[in-house]
Tab-separated table of C-alpha atoms in Angstrom:
chain	number	residue	atom	x	y	z
A	18	UNK	CA	-10.913	10.536	-20.826
A	19	UNK	CA	-8.698	10.800	-23.540
A	20	UNK	CA	-7.896	13.730	-23.402
A	21	UNK	CA	-5.498	13.505	-20.273
A	22	UNK	CA	-3.815	10.661	-22.378
A	23	UNK	CA	-2.175	12.642	-25.321
A	24	UNK	CA	0.222	14.401	-25.297
A	25	UNK	CA	1.476	17.066	-27.048
A	26	UNK	CA	2.015	15.833	-30.587
A	27	UNK	CA	-1.697	14.393	-30.078
A	28	UNK	CA	-0.085	10.595	-29.368
A	29	UNK	CA	-3.133	8.512	-27.825
A	30	UNK	CA	-1.695	6.521	-25.095
A	31	UNK	CA	-4.934	4.761	-23.585
A	32	UNK	CA	-4.133	1.657	-24.184
A	33	UNK	CA	-1.181	2.270	-21.845
A	34	UNK	CA	-2.751	3.922	-19.312
A	35	UNK	CA	-5.312	1.184	-18.257
A	36	UNK	CA	-2.794	-1.591	-18.558
A	37	UNK	CA	-0.498	-0.096	-16.156
A	38	UNK	CA	-4.116	1.053	-14.096
A	39	UNK	CA	-4.802	-2.219	-13.649
A	40	UNK	CA	-0.607	-2.273	-11.648
A	41	UNK	CA	-2.560	-0.023	-8.948
A	42	UNK	CA	-5.886	-3.004	-8.594
A	43	UNK	CA	-3.192	-5.725	-8.892
A	44	UNK	CA	-1.420	-4.187	-5.473
A	45	UNK	CA	-4.333	-3.411	-4.026
A	46	UNK	CA	-6.257	-6.183	-4.165
A	47	UNK	CA	-2.908	-8.705	-3.243
A	48	UNK	CA	-2.827	-6.561	0.538
A	49	UNK	CA	-6.611	-6.885	0.153
A	50	UNK	CA	-7.108	-9.861	0.336
A	51	UNK	CA	-3.953	-10.497	3.332
A	52	UNK	CA	-6.168	-10.144	6.010
A	53	UNK	CA	-8.814	-12.422	5.265
A	54	UNK	CA	-5.780	-14.654	5.171
A	55	UNK	CA	-5.232	-13.221	8.574
A	56	UNK	CA	-8.273	-15.420	9.899
A	57	UNK	CA	-8.670	-18.130	7.533
A	58	UNK	CA	-5.075	-18.937	9.183
A	59	UNK	CA	-6.174	-18.771	12.850
A	60	UNK	CA	-9.332	-20.697	12.323
A	61	UNK	CA	-7.606	-23.515	9.563
A	62	UNK	CA	-3.587	-23.997	10.663
A	63	UNK	CA	-5.350	-23.322	14.576
A	64	UNK	CA	-2.743	-20.862	15.162
A	65	UNK	CA	-2.251	-17.799	17.675
A	66	UNK	CA	-3.432	-13.807	16.193
A	67	UNK	CA	0.101	-13.035	16.884
A	68	UNK	CA	1.577	-16.306	14.428
A	69	UNK	CA	-0.752	-14.823	12.190
A	70	UNK	CA	0.221	-11.677	11.953
A	71	UNK	CA	3.340	-12.948	10.063
A	72	UNK	CA	1.248	-13.208	7.086
A	73	UNK	CA	1.971	-9.178	7.061
A	74	UNK	CA	4.824	-9.275	8.648
A	75	UNK	CA	6.393	-11.675	5.336
A	76	UNK	CA	5.415	-9.223	2.663
A	77	UNK	CA	6.003	-5.367	4.152
A	78	UNK	CA	9.385	-7.726	4.809
A	79	UNK	CA	9.633	-8.311	1.269
A	80	UNK	CA	8.861	-4.546	0.461
A	81	UNK	CA	12.323	-3.721	3.282
A	82	UNK	CA	14.850	-6.277	1.611
A	83	UNK	CA	13.708	-5.604	-2.012
A	84	UNK	CA	13.173	-1.942	-1.936
A	85	UNK	CA	17.077	-1.210	-3.171
A	86	UNK	CA	17.573	-4.366	-5.628
A	87	UNK	CA	14.763	-2.477	-6.893
A	88	UNK	CA	15.401	0.673	-7.457
A	89	UNK	CA	18.720	0.092	-9.048
A	90	UNK	CA	17.372	-3.048	-11.684
A	91	UNK	CA	14.656	0.164	-12.701
A	92	UNK	CA	17.829	1.663	-12.625
A	93	UNK	CA	20.242	-0.208	-14.648
A	94	UNK	CA	17.207	-1.206	-17.410
A	95	UNK	CA	14.400	0.513	-17.046
A	96	UNK	CA	11.356	0.587	-15.434
A	97	UNK	CA	9.273	-1.245	-17.875
A	98	UNK	CA	11.848	-3.797	-17.187
A	99	UNK	CA	10.864	-3.485	-13.171
A	100	UNK	CA	7.413	-3.755	-13.679
A	101	UNK	CA	7.949	-7.119	-16.510
A	102	UNK	CA	10.172	-8.967	-13.915
A	103	UNK	CA	7.360	-7.717	-10.598
A	104	UNK	CA	4.618	-9.135	-11.965
A	105	UNK	CA	6.665	-12.273	-12.332
A	106	UNK	CA	7.004	-12.456	-9.234
A	107	UNK	CA	3.785	-11.753	-8.369
A	108	UNK	CA	2.326	-14.250	-10.256
A	109	UNK	CA	4.572	-16.873	-9.016
A	110	UNK	CA	4.280	-16.483	-5.153
A	111	UNK	CA	0.500	-17.006	-6.359
A	112	UNK	CA	0.615	-20.102	-8.132
A	113	UNK	CA	2.033	-21.756	-5.253
A	114	UNK	CA	-0.487	-21.407	-2.963
A	115	UNK	CA	-1.264	-23.797	-5.476
A	116	UNK	CA	0.451	-26.971	-4.226
A	117	UNK	CA	0.433	-24.944	-0.919
A	118	UNK	CA	-3.401	-25.688	-0.147
A	119	UNK	CA	-2.566	-29.317	-0.362
A	120	UNK	CA	0.713	-29.356	1.604
A	121	UNK	CA	-0.978	-26.827	4.324
A	122	UNK	CA	2.172	-25.569	5.981
A	123	UNK	CA	2.230	-22.294	7.147
A	124	UNK	CA	5.696	-21.341	6.665
A	125	UNK	CA	5.438	-22.501	2.988
A	126	UNK	CA	3.293	-19.581	2.491
A	127	UNK	CA	5.016	-17.298	3.756
A	128	UNK	CA	6.800	-18.371	1.030
A	129	UNK	CA	4.371	-17.642	-1.225
A	130	UNK	CA	3.465	-14.392	0.357
A	131	UNK	CA	7.462	-13.746	0.767
A	132	UNK	CA	7.753	-13.899	-2.953
A	133	UNK	CA	3.961	-11.790	-3.697
A	134	UNK	CA	5.618	-8.572	-1.985
A	135	UNK	CA	8.701	-8.764	-3.988
A	136	UNK	CA	6.834	-8.670	-6.210
A	137	UNK	CA	4.357	-5.425	-5.789
A	138	UNK	CA	7.823	-4.534	-3.897
A	139	UNK	CA	9.194	-3.774	-8.086
A	140	UNK	CA	5.407	-3.132	-9.134
A	141	UNK	CA	5.363	0.220	-7.068
A	142	UNK	CA	8.300	1.514	-7.688
A	143	UNK	CA	7.979	1.655	-11.241
A	144	UNK	CA	2.994	2.088	-12.077
A	145	UNK	CA	3.649	5.952	-11.108
A	146	UNK	CA	6.643	6.899	-12.857
A	147	UNK	CA	5.455	5.018	-16.045
A	148	UNK	CA	1.258	6.629	-15.326
A	149	UNK	CA	3.053	10.449	-15.287
A	150	UNK	CA	4.919	9.948	-18.491
A	151	UNK	CA	1.879	8.720	-20.631
A	152	UNK	CA	0.096	11.600	-22.135
A	153	UNK	CA	1.385	15.783	-21.658
A	154	UNK	CA	3.324	16.999	-18.644
A	155	UNK	CA	0.094	19.343	-17.420
A	156	UNK	CA	-2.275	16.528	-16.460
A	157	UNK	CA	0.440	13.933	-15.404
A	158	UNK	CA	-1.433	14.464	-11.869
A	159	UNK	CA	-4.862	13.992	-13.016
A	160	UNK	CA	-3.599	11.184	-14.584
A	161	UNK	CA	-1.789	9.486	-11.246
A	162	UNK	CA	-5.127	10.210	-9.494
A	163	UNK	CA	-6.652	8.906	-11.940
A	164	UNK	CA	-4.013	5.587	-11.680
A	165	UNK	CA	-4.547	5.400	-7.728
A	166	UNK	CA	-8.078	5.521	-7.123
A	167	UNK	CA	-8.043	1.610	-8.591
A	168	UNK	CA	-5.761	0.822	-5.936
A	169	UNK	CA	-7.955	1.530	-3.632
A	170	UNK	CA	-11.385	-0.601	-5.774
A	171	UNK	CA	-7.993	-3.213	-5.877
A	172	UNK	CA	-8.088	-2.707	-1.586
A	173	UNK	CA	-11.991	-3.491	-2.130
A	174	UNK	CA	-12.229	-6.558	-4.183
A	175	UNK	CA	-9.512	-9.102	-2.159
A	176	UNK	CA	-11.548	-9.466	0.941
A	177	UNK	CA	-14.450	-9.567	-0.937
A	178	UNK	CA	-13.230	-12.471	-3.431
A	179	UNK	CA	-11.274	-14.204	0.025
A	180	UNK	CA	-14.176	-12.980	2.072
A	181	UNK	CA	-16.554	-15.123	0.244
A	182	UNK	CA	-14.239	-18.245	-0.869
A	183	UNK	CA	-11.367	-17.899	1.245
A	184	UNK	CA	-13.853	-17.732	4.274
A	185	UNK	CA	-16.427	-19.599	1.951
A	186	UNK	CA	-18.767	-22.960	2.870
A	187	UNK	CA	-15.234	-25.036	0.346
A	188	UNK	CA	-12.338	-22.575	2.061
A	189	UNK	CA	-10.666	-23.142	-1.477
A	190	UNK	CA	-7.360	-21.003	-0.794
A	191	UNK	CA	-5.937	-21.596	-4.594
A	192	UNK	CA	-9.099	-20.839	-6.169
A	193	UNK	CA	-8.588	-16.686	-5.978
A	194	UNK	CA	-4.570	-17.429	-6.247
A	195	UNK	CA	-4.700	-19.067	-9.154
A	196	UNK	CA	-6.730	-16.936	-11.336
A	197	UNK	CA	-4.722	-13.675	-10.351
A	198	UNK	CA	-1.420	-15.279	-11.015
A	199	UNK	CA	-2.652	-16.772	-14.419
A	200	UNK	CA	-3.426	-13.096	-14.772
A	201	UNK	CA	-0.534	-11.385	-14.091
A	202	UNK	CA	1.153	-13.127	-15.582
A	203	UNK	CA	-0.686	-12.961	-18.922
A	204	UNK	CA	-0.682	-9.135	-18.137
A	205	UNK	CA	2.819	-9.775	-17.348
A	206	UNK	CA	3.582	-10.669	-21.191
A	207	UNK	CA	1.523	-8.591	-22.478
A	208	UNK	CA	4.060	-5.314	-21.255
A	209	UNK	CA	7.071	-7.458	-21.979
A	210	UNK	CA	5.613	-6.639	-25.775
A	211	UNK	CA	3.568	-3.679	-25.369
A	212	UNK	CA	5.992	-0.537	-26.319
A	213	UNK	CA	6.189	2.321	-24.080
A	214	UNK	CA	7.580	5.670	-23.447
A	215	UNK	CA	11.273	5.968	-22.059
A	216	UNK	CA	10.805	7.304	-18.736
A	217	UNK	CA	13.030	10.384	-18.109
A	218	UNK	CA	15.129	10.081	-15.102
A	219	UNK	CA	17.265	12.392	-14.237
A	220	UNK	CA	15.596	14.723	-11.190
A	221	UNK	CA	18.290	17.928	-11.569
A	222	UNK	CA	16.442	21.521	-13.375
A	223	UNK	CA	18.389	24.596	-14.781
A	224	UNK	CA	16.818	26.342	-11.928
A	225	UNK	CA	17.533	23.430	-9.163
A	226	UNK	CA	21.091	23.215	-10.356
A	227	UNK	CA	22.384	24.882	-7.674
A	228	UNK	CA	19.901	23.486	-4.772
A	229	UNK	CA	20.540	19.814	-5.500
A	230	UNK	CA	20.675	18.019	-2.910
A	231	UNK	CA	22.505	15.666	-2.384
A	232	UNK	CA	22.519	12.343	-0.722
A	233	UNK	CA	24.240	12.619	2.826
A	234	UNK	CA	22.283	16.263	3.377
A	235	UNK	CA	18.826	14.032	2.699
A	236	UNK	CA	18.675	13.195	6.198
A	237	UNK	CA	19.821	17.430	7.443
A	238	UNK	CA	16.451	17.862	6.874
A	239	UNK	CA	13.946	18.405	8.974
A	240	UNK	CA	10.292	17.416	7.397
A	241	UNK	CA	12.249	14.625	5.755
A	242	UNK	CA	13.878	12.995	8.274
A	243	UNK	CA	10.698	12.590	10.372
A	244	UNK	CA	8.791	12.554	7.604
A	245	UNK	CA	10.554	8.699	6.819
A	246	UNK	CA	9.423	7.129	10.546
A	247	UNK	CA	5.772	9.133	10.243
A	248	UNK	CA	5.350	6.911	7.074
A	249	UNK	CA	6.599	3.965	8.898
A	250	UNK	CA	4.070	4.360	11.366
A	251	UNK	CA	1.148	5.361	9.651
A	252	UNK	CA	1.730	1.673	7.492
A	253	UNK	CA	2.269	-0.363	11.374
A	254	UNK	CA	-1.306	1.098	12.014
A	255	UNK	CA	-3.062	0.695	8.564
A	256	UNK	CA	-2.040	-3.290	8.699
A	257	UNK	CA	-2.141	-3.580	12.259
A	258	UNK	CA	-6.421	-2.803	12.026
A	259	UNK	CA	-6.639	-4.186	8.665
A	260	UNK	CA	-5.042	-7.120	10.001
A	261	UNK	CA	-7.384	-7.635	12.999
A	262	UNK	CA	-10.532	-5.706	11.318
A	263	UNK	CA	-12.206	-9.380	10.863
A	264	UNK	CA	-10.671	-11.162	14.620
A	265	UNK	CA	-12.217	-7.523	16.415
A	266	UNK	CA	-15.416	-7.147	14.879
A	267	UNK	CA	-16.123	-11.711	15.684
A	268	UNK	CA	-15.419	-10.602	19.014
A	269	UNK	CA	-17.648	-7.334	19.420
A	270	UNK	CA	-20.182	-8.904	18.925
A	271	UNK	CA	-21.123	-12.434	18.677
A	272	UNK	CA	-24.117	-12.951	16.405
A	273	UNK	CA	-20.969	-11.398	12.803
A	274	UNK	CA	-19.588	-14.040	11.701
A	275	UNK	CA	-15.869	-14.784	10.509
A	276	UNK	CA	-17.550	-14.356	5.864
A	277	UNK	CA	-19.881	-11.420	6.987
A	278	UNK	CA	-16.949	-9.933	8.897
A	279	UNK	CA	-14.402	-9.599	5.573
A	280	UNK	CA	-17.757	-7.602	3.699
A	281	UNK	CA	-17.833	-5.631	6.423
A	282	UNK	CA	-14.703	-5.106	5.171
A	283	UNK	CA	-14.533	-4.719	1.639
A	284	UNK	CA	-17.960	-3.148	1.879
A	285	UNK	CA	-17.814	-0.530	5.346
A	286	UNK	CA	-13.942	-0.104	5.887
A	287	UNK	CA	-12.255	0.222	2.595
A	288	UNK	CA	-15.037	1.387	0.917
A	289	UNK	CA	-14.554	4.743	3.492
A	290	UNK	CA	-11.373	4.679	2.258
A	291	UNK	CA	-11.328	4.647	-1.470
A	292	UNK	CA	-14.215	7.259	-0.661
A	293	UNK	CA	-12.023	9.224	1.327
A	294	UNK	CA	-9.057	9.405	-1.421
A	295	UNK	CA	-10.767	11.010	-3.406
A	296	UNK	CA	-12.570	13.577	-1.169
A	297	UNK	CA	-9.406	13.690	0.102
A	298	UNK	CA	-8.617	14.877	-3.659
A	299	UNK	CA	-10.581	17.751	-3.545
A	300	UNK	CA	-9.609	19.012	-0.046
A	301	UNK	CA	-6.811	19.242	-0.591
A	302	UNK	CA	-7.407	21.987	-3.123
A	303	UNK	CA	-7.846	24.694	-0.626
A	304	UNK	CA	-5.846	22.993	2.510
A	305	UNK	CA	-2.702	22.398	3.351
A	306	UNK	CA	-1.505	19.063	3.383
A	307	UNK	CA	0.055	19.477	7.161
A	308	UNK	CA	-2.957	20.835	8.270
A	309	UNK	CA	-5.396	17.716	6.455
A	310	UNK	CA	-2.797	14.891	7.886
A	311	UNK	CA	-2.805	16.472	11.496
A	312	UNK	CA	-6.758	16.421	11.307
A	313	UNK	CA	-7.378	13.477	10.174
A	314	UNK	CA	-4.414	12.022	12.410
A	315	UNK	CA	-6.824	13.885	15.339
A	316	UNK	CA	-9.905	11.633	13.661
A	317	UNK	CA	-8.728	8.425	13.071
A	318	UNK	CA	-6.849	8.227	17.222
A	319	UNK	CA	-10.641	9.252	18.602
A	320	UNK	CA	-11.975	7.054	16.327
A	321	UNK	CA	-9.594	4.113	17.826
A	322	UNK	CA	-9.743	5.251	21.370
A	323	UNK	CA	-13.956	4.513	20.193
A	324	UNK	CA	-12.533	0.927	19.517
A	325	UNK	CA	-10.805	0.160	22.489
A	326	UNK	CA	-13.622	0.896	24.728
A	327	UNK	CA	-16.375	1.094	23.019
A	328	UNK	CA	-16.780	-2.834	21.186
A	329	UNK	CA	-20.361	-3.934	20.192
A	330	UNK	CA	-22.573	-2.055	17.455
A	331	UNK	CA	-20.353	1.161	18.380
A	332	UNK	CA	-17.066	0.470	18.168
A	333	UNK	CA	-17.033	-1.538	14.454
A	334	UNK	CA	-18.476	1.482	13.642
A	335	UNK	CA	-15.585	3.566	14.443
A	336	UNK	CA	-13.148	0.918	14.152
A	337	UNK	CA	-14.471	1.794	9.891
A	338	UNK	CA	-14.685	4.968	10.257
A	339	UNK	CA	-10.448	4.966	11.065
A	340	UNK	CA	-10.026	4.529	7.435
A	341	UNK	CA	-12.416	7.305	6.125
A	342	UNK	CA	-8.917	9.399	7.667
A	343	UNK	CA	-6.522	7.239	6.929
A	344	UNK	CA	-6.946	6.884	3.467
A	345	UNK	CA	-5.268	9.974	2.527
A	346	UNK	CA	-1.911	9.764	5.370
A	347	UNK	CA	0.284	7.564	2.621
A	348	UNK	CA	0.382	10.211	-0.381
A	349	UNK	CA	-0.113	12.471	1.650
A	350	UNK	CA	3.274	12.093	4.098
A	351	UNK	CA	5.339	10.740	0.881
A	352	UNK	CA	5.108	13.946	-0.315
A	353	UNK	CA	5.430	16.204	1.992
A	354	UNK	CA	8.429	14.502	2.950
A	355	UNK	CA	9.918	15.114	-0.320
A	356	UNK	CA	8.737	18.443	-0.108
A	357	UNK	CA	12.550	19.971	0.736
A	358	UNK	CA	14.340	17.186	-1.192
A	359	UNK	CA	15.356	18.293	-4.185
A	360	UNK	CA	18.293	17.541	-7.384
A	361	UNK	CA	19.564	13.300	-7.210
A	362	UNK	CA	18.505	13.726	-3.642
A	363	UNK	CA	14.819	12.358	-4.694
A	364	UNK	CA	15.733	9.918	-5.155
A	365	UNK	CA	17.498	7.997	-2.128
A	366	UNK	CA	15.371	10.360	-0.161
A	367	UNK	CA	12.440	7.856	-1.847
A	368	UNK	CA	13.800	4.667	-1.839
A	369	UNK	CA	14.244	5.867	2.275
A	370	UNK	CA	9.527	6.044	2.383
A	371	UNK	CA	9.881	3.136	0.389
A	372	UNK	CA	11.717	0.672	2.385
A	373	UNK	CA	9.537	2.738	5.957
A	374	UNK	CA	6.614	0.197	4.825
A	375	UNK	CA	8.262	-2.372	6.857
A	376	UNK	CA	6.024	-1.299	9.089
A	377	UNK	CA	3.494	-2.720	8.336
A	378	UNK	CA	5.991	-5.909	9.131
A	379	UNK	CA	6.305	-5.554	12.894
A	380	UNK	CA	3.117	-4.351	13.481
A	381	UNK	CA	0.843	-7.138	13.188
A	382	UNK	CA	2.381	-9.677	15.444
A	383	UNK	CA	3.008	-7.514	17.992
A	384	UNK	CA	-1.039	-6.841	18.108
A	385	UNK	CA	-1.834	-10.158	18.257
A	386	UNK	CA	0.683	-10.878	21.245
A	387	UNK	CA	-1.552	-7.750	22.462
A	388	UNK	CA	-5.042	-8.842	21.751
A	389	UNK	CA	-3.752	-12.059	22.331
A	390	UNK	CA	-7.000	-12.201	24.456
A	391	UNK	CA	-8.597	-9.796	24.174
A	392	UNK	CA	-8.134	-8.116	21.141
A	393	UNK	CA	-9.564	-4.175	21.293
A	394	UNK	CA	-6.603	-3.997	23.590
A	395	UNK	CA	-4.171	-4.457	20.099
A	396	UNK	CA	-5.507	-1.560	18.603
A	397	UNK	CA	-3.565	0.583	21.106
A	398	UNK	CA	-1.392	0.251	18.826
A	399	UNK	CA	-2.250	1.848	15.821
A	400	UNK	CA	-2.950	4.490	18.267
A	401	UNK	CA	0.080	5.653	18.909
A	402	UNK	CA	1.051	5.294	15.287
A	403	UNK	CA	-2.048	7.288	14.881
A	404	UNK	CA	-0.822	9.992	17.671
A	405	UNK	CA	3.373	10.498	15.873
A	406	UNK	CA	1.401	11.570	12.727
A	407	UNK	CA	-0.911	14.027	14.376
A	408	UNK	CA	2.848	15.233	16.642
A	409	UNK	CA	4.934	14.801	13.425
A	410	UNK	CA	1.919	17.499	11.023
A	411	UNK	CA	1.570	19.339	13.768
A	412	UNK	CA	5.510	20.951	14.148
A	413	UNK	CA	5.533	20.420	10.286
A	414	UNK	CA	6.146	23.922	9.762
A	415	UNK	CA	7.098	25.225	12.987
C-alpha cells in the first residue's frame, strides 16, 4: 500500500490519499441511497412512480447544470477548491433534510437533492486528478483503480443504510442525511487546511504538440462523437434500473417487502457491481476495451429481456446479474471516447462526457411512466440503452 503513495523523492502521501479516497465512497453513498428514496416517497407522500423519478432527475440535472461552472472554478482556483466547494454543497444539501423531514414537502426534498447534485459534480471533477498525483506516475493507474473500488463500496452502503433506517419501522429520513452531512462538512474543513500537491493541468507534451485536437475538431473524432451518446445511454440505463429495483422486486414477489428489497439491492445488485469492477480491471489486461463493452452490453441486454419476461425469482436474479455486466461500462466507455483526442481538446471533450451524465435525469421519469401499471414494462428503456451501447462497441474500430 505505502509503495503506491510515495513519489520519486520518497515523500509519503498516505494520509492525503486516504482522505481523497473517502470522497469516492461519499458520492457512491449519495447515489446509492437515492434508490431507496424513490420507494419511500411513493409510499409516504403518495406520489406516482413517474413523479418519484424526479429524485434522480434532480440530482443528475444538477450534474448537467454544474459541470461547466465546476470546470471553470477548478481551472481558476485549483482542484482543492473544487473539492472543498463540493463538500460544502453536499453537506448543506444533506443537512437540509433535517427541516425537510418536518415539512415533508416533495419540492423541498428535490431542492435538497439538487444542492447535493451540484456538490457531487464538483467532487467528481476534482477527486480523480488528485488521486493520480498522490505518488509517482508509474503507480497512478493503480491508485485510481483502488480509489474507485471505494465508490462501489459506497453504492453498497447507500441502499443498506436507507433500507434499514428510511424503510425501517421508524422511517427516519433525516437521520442518515444528518450524519453524512456532518461528516462531509468536517471533511471539507480538513481539506481546506490540508496541503496537497498541485496538479499539472497541461495536456500538451512534446510528442503531441503536432497532433493536438482543438476544441472545434473534437466532434470530428468519430469515437468521441458516438461515445457521448453511448455514455448518456449507459447512465440512463444504470440510473433507471437503480431507481426502480425495489419496485420491481416487490411486484415480482409479493412476499418481499421494500426493506428486504433494499438489502437485496445493496448486497445482490451493488455487491455484484463492485465485484464486476474488480474483475473487469483484471480481464482488460488481456482483452481490448471495445470487446469487453460489446460482451457486457450483450449480457446486460439478455438480462433485461429475462427481467421483462420472467418475473418472480428468475426475473429478480436476472435483474441482479445486470449489475455484474454494467459495472465496467462507465469508466471504459469514458476512456474509449477520449482515446483519439489529443492536447487541449481532452479537457473540452471530458466536460461534454461529464455533461452526458444528464441521461440519469431523463430515464427514471420515462421508466416511471412506462411502468406505472406494471414495473417490468419500464425496463424496456434500459434494454434499448444497452443495445445502443453494444452497437457503439461493435462499430468502434470500423
